[in-house]
Short mmCIF file of C-alpha atoms in Angstrom, two decimals:
data_model
loop_
_atom_site.label_atom_id
_atom_site.label_comp_id
_atom_site.label_asym_id
_atom_site.label_seq_id
_atom_site.Cartn_x
_atom_site.Cartn_y
_atom_site.Cartn_z
CA MET N 5 32.09 34.34 -19.48
CA GLN N 6 30.58 31.07 -18.18
CA ASN N 7 29.21 28.69 -20.79
CA THR N 8 25.39 28.85 -20.70
CA THR N 9 25.00 25.10 -21.21
CA GLU N 10 27.37 24.32 -18.34
CA TYR N 11 25.52 26.78 -16.10
CA SER N 12 22.13 25.16 -16.92
CA VAL N 13 23.49 21.68 -16.20
CA HIS N 14 24.95 22.94 -12.90
CA ILE N 15 21.62 24.48 -11.86
CA THR N 16 19.72 21.33 -12.82
CA GLN N 17 22.10 19.08 -10.87
CA SER N 18 22.01 21.44 -7.89
CA ALA N 19 18.19 21.38 -7.86
CA LYS N 20 18.23 17.59 -8.12
CA ASP N 21 20.70 17.27 -5.24
CA HIS N 22 18.49 19.51 -3.10
CA TRP N 23 15.43 17.44 -3.98
CA LEU N 24 17.23 14.17 -3.16
CA ALA N 25 18.34 15.59 0.20
CA GLU N 26 14.72 16.52 1.01
CA MET N 27 13.46 13.11 -0.08
CA ASN N 28 16.06 11.31 2.03
CA ALA N 29 15.08 13.46 5.01
CA THR N 30 11.42 12.53 4.49
CA GLN N 31 12.33 8.85 4.28
CA SER N 32 14.27 9.18 7.52
CA ARG N 33 11.30 10.77 9.32
CA ARG N 34 8.93 8.07 8.10
CA SER N 35 11.30 5.28 9.07
CA GLN N 36 11.96 6.75 12.51
CA ASN N 37 8.23 7.12 13.13
CA LEU N 38 7.60 3.48 12.17
CA ARG N 39 10.49 2.18 14.31
CA ARG N 40 9.33 4.30 17.25
CA TYR N 41 5.87 2.73 17.08
CA CYS N 42 7.29 -0.81 16.75
CA ASN N 43 9.65 -0.27 19.68
CA GLN N 44 6.75 0.96 21.81
CA GLN N 45 4.97 -2.30 20.98
CA HIS N 46 8.18 -4.26 21.75
CA ILE N 47 8.28 -5.65 18.21
CA GLN N 48 11.70 -5.89 16.59
CA VAL N 49 12.74 -6.40 12.97
CA ALA N 50 13.11 -10.11 12.24
CA ASP N 51 16.65 -11.45 12.58
CA LEU N 52 17.02 -13.37 9.33
CA GLU N 53 20.07 -15.22 10.70
CA ASN N 54 17.76 -16.66 13.33
CA THR N 55 15.99 -19.73 11.95
CA LYS N 56 12.97 -19.18 14.19
CA ASP N 57 12.47 -15.63 12.88
CA LEU N 58 12.96 -16.72 9.28
CA LEU N 59 10.43 -19.54 9.61
CA GLU N 60 7.99 -17.09 11.21
CA ILE N 61 8.29 -14.77 8.20
CA ARG N 62 7.80 -17.67 5.78
CA SER N 63 4.73 -18.96 7.60
CA ASN N 64 3.17 -15.49 7.82
CA THR N 65 1.43 -15.79 4.45
CA PRO N 66 -0.19 -12.33 3.95
CA PRO N 67 3.08 -10.35 3.73
CA LEU N 68 4.69 -12.88 1.38
CA ASP N 69 1.59 -12.89 -0.82
CA ALA N 70 1.81 -9.11 -1.05
CA PHE N 71 5.48 -9.05 -2.06
CA VAL N 72 6.25 -8.91 -5.78
CA PHE N 73 9.93 -9.15 -6.69
CA ASP N 74 12.32 -8.67 -9.59
CA ASP N 75 15.46 -10.80 -9.73
CA ASN N 76 17.14 -8.73 -12.41
CA PHE N 77 17.06 -5.43 -10.51
CA GLU N 78 16.97 -7.06 -7.07
CA PHE N 79 14.05 -5.30 -5.41
CA MET N 80 10.65 -6.23 -4.03
CA VAL N 81 7.46 -4.29 -3.44
CA SER N 82 4.71 -4.96 -0.94
CA VAL N 83 1.86 -4.24 -3.35
CA ILE N 84 -1.13 -2.94 -1.39
CA GLN N 85 -4.49 -2.78 -3.15
CA LYS N 86 -6.04 0.70 -3.41
CA VAL N 87 -2.59 2.27 -3.05
CA GLY N 88 -1.69 2.84 -6.70
CA SER N 89 -1.01 -0.83 -7.42
CA LYS N 90 -1.41 -0.22 -11.17
CA HIS N 91 1.84 1.77 -11.13
CA TRP N 92 3.69 -1.31 -9.91
CA ARG N 93 2.07 -3.52 -12.55
CA ASN N 94 3.22 -1.05 -15.18
CA LEU N 95 6.73 -0.89 -13.73
CA PHE N 96 7.22 -4.65 -13.63
CA SER N 97 5.85 -4.92 -17.15
CA ASP N 98 8.17 -2.19 -18.45
CA LEU N 99 11.21 -3.73 -16.75
CA ARG N 100 10.34 -7.12 -18.21
CA ARG N 101 10.62 -5.63 -21.69
CA ARG N 102 13.98 -4.06 -20.87
CA VAL N 103 15.61 -7.02 -19.15
CA ASN N 104 17.24 -8.47 -22.28
CA SER N 105 19.19 -5.26 -22.80
CA HIS N 106 20.19 -4.87 -19.15
CA ARG N 107 22.01 -6.85 -16.48
CA ARG N 108 20.96 -10.29 -15.35
CA GLN N 109 20.77 -11.26 -11.69
CA SER N 110 23.91 -12.55 -10.02
CA GLY N 111 23.18 -16.26 -10.08
CA ARG N 112 23.03 -16.50 -6.29
CA VAL N 113 19.39 -17.57 -6.54
CA ARG N 114 17.25 -19.37 -9.08
CA SER N 115 15.64 -16.84 -11.39
CA TYR N 116 11.88 -16.40 -11.26
CA PRO N 117 9.70 -14.64 -13.84
CA ASN N 118 9.64 -10.88 -13.47
CA GLY N 119 6.88 -9.86 -11.07
CA ALA N 120 6.73 -13.18 -9.19
CA LEU N 121 5.20 -13.39 -5.70
CA LEU N 122 7.60 -13.98 -2.83
CA SER N 123 5.25 -16.69 -1.56
CA GLN N 124 6.27 -18.74 -4.63
CA VAL N 125 9.82 -19.06 -3.30
CA LYS N 126 9.86 -22.37 -1.43
CA ASP N 127 13.61 -22.69 -0.82
CA ILE N 128 14.18 -21.00 2.55
CA ARG N 129 17.78 -20.10 1.61
CA GLU N 130 16.55 -18.23 -1.45
CA LEU N 131 13.86 -16.51 0.60
CA LYS N 132 16.47 -15.43 3.13
CA TYR N 133 18.81 -14.15 0.41
CA ARG N 134 16.12 -11.96 -1.14
CA LEU N 135 14.90 -10.59 2.18
CA GLN N 136 18.46 -9.73 3.19
CA ASN N 137 19.75 -8.34 -0.09
CA TYR N 138 16.86 -6.98 -2.16
CA LYS N 139 15.61 -3.46 -1.69
CA LYS N 140 12.18 -3.54 -0.06
CA ILE N 141 9.52 -0.95 -0.87
CA ILE N 142 6.04 -0.23 0.42
CA PHE N 143 3.53 2.53 -0.35
CA THR N 144 0.69 3.47 1.97
CA ARG N 145 -2.44 5.63 1.87
CA HIS N 146 -4.56 7.39 4.46
CA PRO N 147 -6.62 4.51 5.92
CA LEU N 148 -10.02 6.18 5.69
CA VAL N 149 -9.45 7.32 2.11
CA ARG N 150 -8.30 3.83 1.14
CA ALA N 151 -11.39 2.25 2.74
CA LEU N 152 -13.66 4.67 0.88
CA SER N 153 -11.85 3.96 -2.39
CA ALA N 154 -12.37 0.22 -1.87
CA TYR N 155 -16.08 0.70 -1.21
CA ARG N 156 -16.62 2.91 -4.26
CA ASP N 157 -14.57 0.66 -6.51
CA LYS N 158 -16.20 -2.62 -5.51
CA PHE N 159 -19.78 -1.63 -4.74
CA GLU N 160 -20.62 1.59 -6.54
CA LYS N 161 -19.00 0.32 -9.73
CA ASP N 162 -21.07 -2.85 -9.31
CA VAL N 163 -18.24 -5.39 -9.43
CA VAL N 164 -20.26 -8.61 -9.79
CA ASP N 165 -18.10 -10.88 -7.62
CA TYR N 166 -18.15 -8.46 -4.70
CA CYS N 167 -21.81 -7.53 -5.00
CA TRP N 168 -22.95 -11.14 -4.91
CA SER N 169 -20.47 -12.62 -2.43
CA VAL N 170 -19.68 -9.81 0.02
CA GLY N 171 -22.84 -7.83 -0.77
CA SER N 172 -25.05 -10.77 0.20
CA ILE N 173 -23.25 -11.10 3.53
CA ILE N 174 -23.68 -7.40 4.25
CA LEU N 175 -27.40 -7.45 3.41
CA ASN N 176 -28.14 -10.51 5.52
CA ASN N 177 -26.26 -9.24 8.55
CA TYR N 178 -26.42 -5.45 8.53
CA ARG N 179 -29.50 -4.27 6.63
CA ARG N 180 -32.43 -3.72 8.88
CA ASN N 181 -35.65 -5.55 7.97
CA TYR N 182 -34.02 -7.33 5.04
CA THR N 183 -36.02 -10.45 4.18
CA GLY N 184 -33.68 -11.92 1.58
CA LEU N 185 -36.45 -12.00 -1.03
CA ASP N 186 -35.10 -9.29 -3.34
CA VAL N 187 -31.52 -10.07 -4.36
CA ARG N 188 -31.33 -6.89 -6.45
CA HIS N 189 -30.36 -5.10 -3.23
CA VAL N 190 -26.82 -6.50 -3.50
CA HIS N 191 -26.27 -3.66 -5.96
CA ASP N 192 -27.15 -0.86 -3.52
CA ILE N 193 -24.95 -1.50 -0.48
CA SER N 194 -24.58 1.74 1.48
CA PHE N 195 -21.29 3.06 2.81
CA SER N 196 -22.60 2.77 6.38
CA GLU N 197 -23.45 -0.90 5.82
CA PHE N 198 -19.99 -1.50 4.38
CA VAL N 199 -18.30 0.11 7.39
CA GLU N 200 -20.54 -1.86 9.75
CA PHE N 201 -19.29 -5.02 8.06
CA ILE N 202 -15.54 -4.35 7.96
CA THR N 203 -15.48 -3.13 11.59
CA ASP N 204 -17.49 -6.01 13.04
CA PRO N 205 -15.09 -8.34 14.91
CA ASN N 206 -17.55 -11.20 14.47
CA ALA N 207 -18.05 -10.75 10.71
CA PRO N 208 -17.16 -13.62 8.35
CA ASP N 209 -13.63 -13.91 6.95
CA GLU N 210 -14.61 -11.93 3.85
CA LYS N 211 -14.18 -8.78 5.94
CA ASN N 212 -10.40 -9.34 5.74
CA ASP N 213 -10.30 -8.67 2.01
CA ARG N 214 -6.95 -7.37 0.77
CA HIS N 215 -8.57 -4.23 -0.67
CA TRP N 216 -9.45 -2.84 2.76
CA ILE N 217 -7.65 -4.91 5.41
CA PRO N 218 -5.31 -2.62 7.42
CA ILE N 219 -1.92 -2.28 5.76
CA SER N 220 -0.28 -3.08 9.09
CA GLN N 221 -1.82 -6.55 8.87
CA ARG N 222 -1.00 -6.98 5.19
CA SER N 223 2.66 -5.95 5.15
CA ASN N 224 4.14 -6.82 8.58
CA PRO N 225 6.06 -3.50 8.75
CA CYS N 226 7.50 -4.05 12.23
CA ARG N 227 9.11 -7.38 11.36
CA ILE N 228 10.27 -6.60 7.81
CA ALA N 229 12.81 -3.81 7.34
CA TYR N 230 11.54 -1.67 4.46
CA ASP N 231 14.05 0.52 2.66
CA VAL N 232 11.56 2.93 1.08
CA LEU N 233 8.29 4.09 2.65
CA GLY N 234 6.21 5.86 0.03
CA LYS N 235 2.74 7.38 0.18
CA LEU N 236 0.04 7.63 -2.43
CA GLU N 237 -0.53 11.23 -1.34
CA THR N 238 3.04 12.08 -2.48
CA ILE N 239 3.36 9.36 -5.10
CA ASP N 240 4.86 11.45 -7.92
CA ASP N 241 7.86 12.51 -5.85
CA ASP N 242 8.09 9.17 -4.09
CA MET N 243 8.04 7.14 -7.31
CA ARG N 244 10.75 9.33 -8.82
CA PHE N 245 12.76 8.71 -5.67
CA VAL N 246 12.24 4.95 -6.09
CA PHE N 247 13.49 5.17 -9.68
CA GLU N 248 16.63 6.97 -8.47
CA TYR N 249 17.07 4.51 -5.60
CA LEU N 250 16.83 1.51 -7.93
CA ASP N 251 18.87 3.27 -10.63
CA ILE N 252 16.24 2.60 -13.30
CA GLN N 253 15.36 6.21 -14.15
CA GLY N 254 16.98 5.87 -17.57
CA LEU N 255 15.23 2.60 -18.40
CA VAL N 256 11.55 3.20 -17.74
CA LYS N 257 9.24 6.18 -17.63
CA TYR N 258 6.93 7.09 -14.80
CA ASN N 259 3.50 8.46 -15.73
CA GLU N 260 2.16 10.90 -13.16
CA HIS N 261 -0.63 9.70 -10.89
CA GLN N 262 -4.15 10.84 -11.65
CA GLU N 263 -6.09 11.69 -8.51
CA THR N 264 -9.43 9.91 -8.15
CA ARG N 265 -12.60 11.42 -6.73
CA SER N 266 -12.22 9.19 -3.66
CA SER N 267 -9.12 11.24 -2.75
CA GLN N 268 -10.85 14.62 -3.02
CA THR N 269 -11.66 16.26 0.30
CA GLU N 270 -15.31 17.10 -0.43
CA THR N 271 -15.99 13.55 -1.62
CA ILE N 272 -14.44 12.12 1.54
CA LYS N 273 -16.51 14.44 3.73
CA HIS N 274 -19.70 13.51 1.85
CA TYR N 275 -19.32 9.81 2.58
CA TYR N 276 -18.00 9.96 6.13
CA SER N 277 -20.68 12.44 7.20
CA GLN N 278 -23.16 9.61 6.51
CA LEU N 279 -21.69 7.52 9.33
CA SER N 280 -23.03 7.61 12.86
CA PRO N 281 -20.54 8.68 15.56
CA ARG N 282 -20.45 5.04 16.67
CA LEU N 283 -19.46 3.76 13.22
CA PHE N 284 -16.96 6.56 12.72
CA SER N 285 -15.29 5.63 16.02
CA ARG N 286 -15.21 1.98 15.00
CA ILE N 287 -13.47 2.60 11.68
CA ILE N 288 -10.92 4.83 13.41
CA ASP N 289 -10.21 1.95 15.80
CA LEU N 290 -9.92 -0.54 12.93
CA TYR N 291 -7.10 1.43 11.33
CA ALA N 292 -5.48 2.72 14.55
CA GLN N 293 -2.16 0.97 13.83
CA ASP N 294 -2.02 2.31 10.27
CA PHE N 295 -2.50 5.88 11.49
CA GLU N 296 0.38 5.60 13.95
CA MET N 297 2.79 3.51 11.89
CA PHE N 298 2.64 5.54 8.72
CA GLY N 299 2.21 9.08 10.00
CA TYR N 300 -1.40 9.88 9.13
CA ARG N 301 -3.51 12.28 11.14
CA VAL N 302 -6.65 10.93 12.79
CA PRO N 303 -9.65 13.17 11.93
CA LYS N 304 -11.27 14.81 14.95
CA ASP N 305 -14.74 14.29 13.51
CA ARG N 306 -16.60 13.15 10.39
CA ARG N 307 -15.83 16.31 8.42
CA ASP N 308 -12.23 16.91 9.47
CA PHE N 309 -10.39 15.74 6.37
CA ASN N 310 -7.90 18.49 5.57
CA ASN N 311 -4.12 18.01 5.87
CA LEU N 312 -4.26 14.30 6.63
CA VAL N 313 -0.60 13.53 5.87
CA MET N 314 1.84 14.41 8.63
CA PHE N 315 5.08 13.69 6.73
#
């Protein structure tokens, strides 16, 4: 008779192997979709042995500012705001506490504090080494849900810096009949006014805020070869896959993601139904690259928000 404990372990390992096979297949589909789009645009992954390409990557500040890296476990994450960035803060913090009881980095590069920004690395040889050898991870989110989350987080929650700086710009440029006499209106920016602002090609630079700028502009996904493409919509499975990929599953614990109201279908419909067809078309155009690169379905109209993730 087979030992019950051995049988349970066998079943558990079999289930895990099946799950890993499915996750690898998903990663392959996402990567192929991204490469297909980049090839159609005639954009190739940067050749890091080519000095011109390497200097281009170093001078392209937004992607380097987004990259947070860990020298001890040799990985880096393009941390995108409104895409579960708190999970990465927690992970880097947890790994920092475990580093003394785990391996140190190889000595090939000067060690930086855990969770340092890649833009802090000034030595181009060290930058090249990390880009070539560290595992590179990015997580994305449906563009329209991310934009809504940014609006609700910064304006409905009354974040003072945004209400006074960005809110003032929006009022002065996009609110009809606004005289500028009542500054209290910075606290009641509408979603339509917000969308008018971020989709206006002539708006001030504040429209390119990292909380809502297209991920394709923030992370340079055609020029940087990412190893893991995760999605907030599937974050629990994707984060567990990352832990397996980095071999840190026994060191730190992942706490499951709590869905926010901005991700709930009825909430999304409520806000986007407020937009005029013109504004809805403009925000679709703003995030056109994100839709194609990362495999998100473009809604047919302002209430078509079911099944937004393609793979």
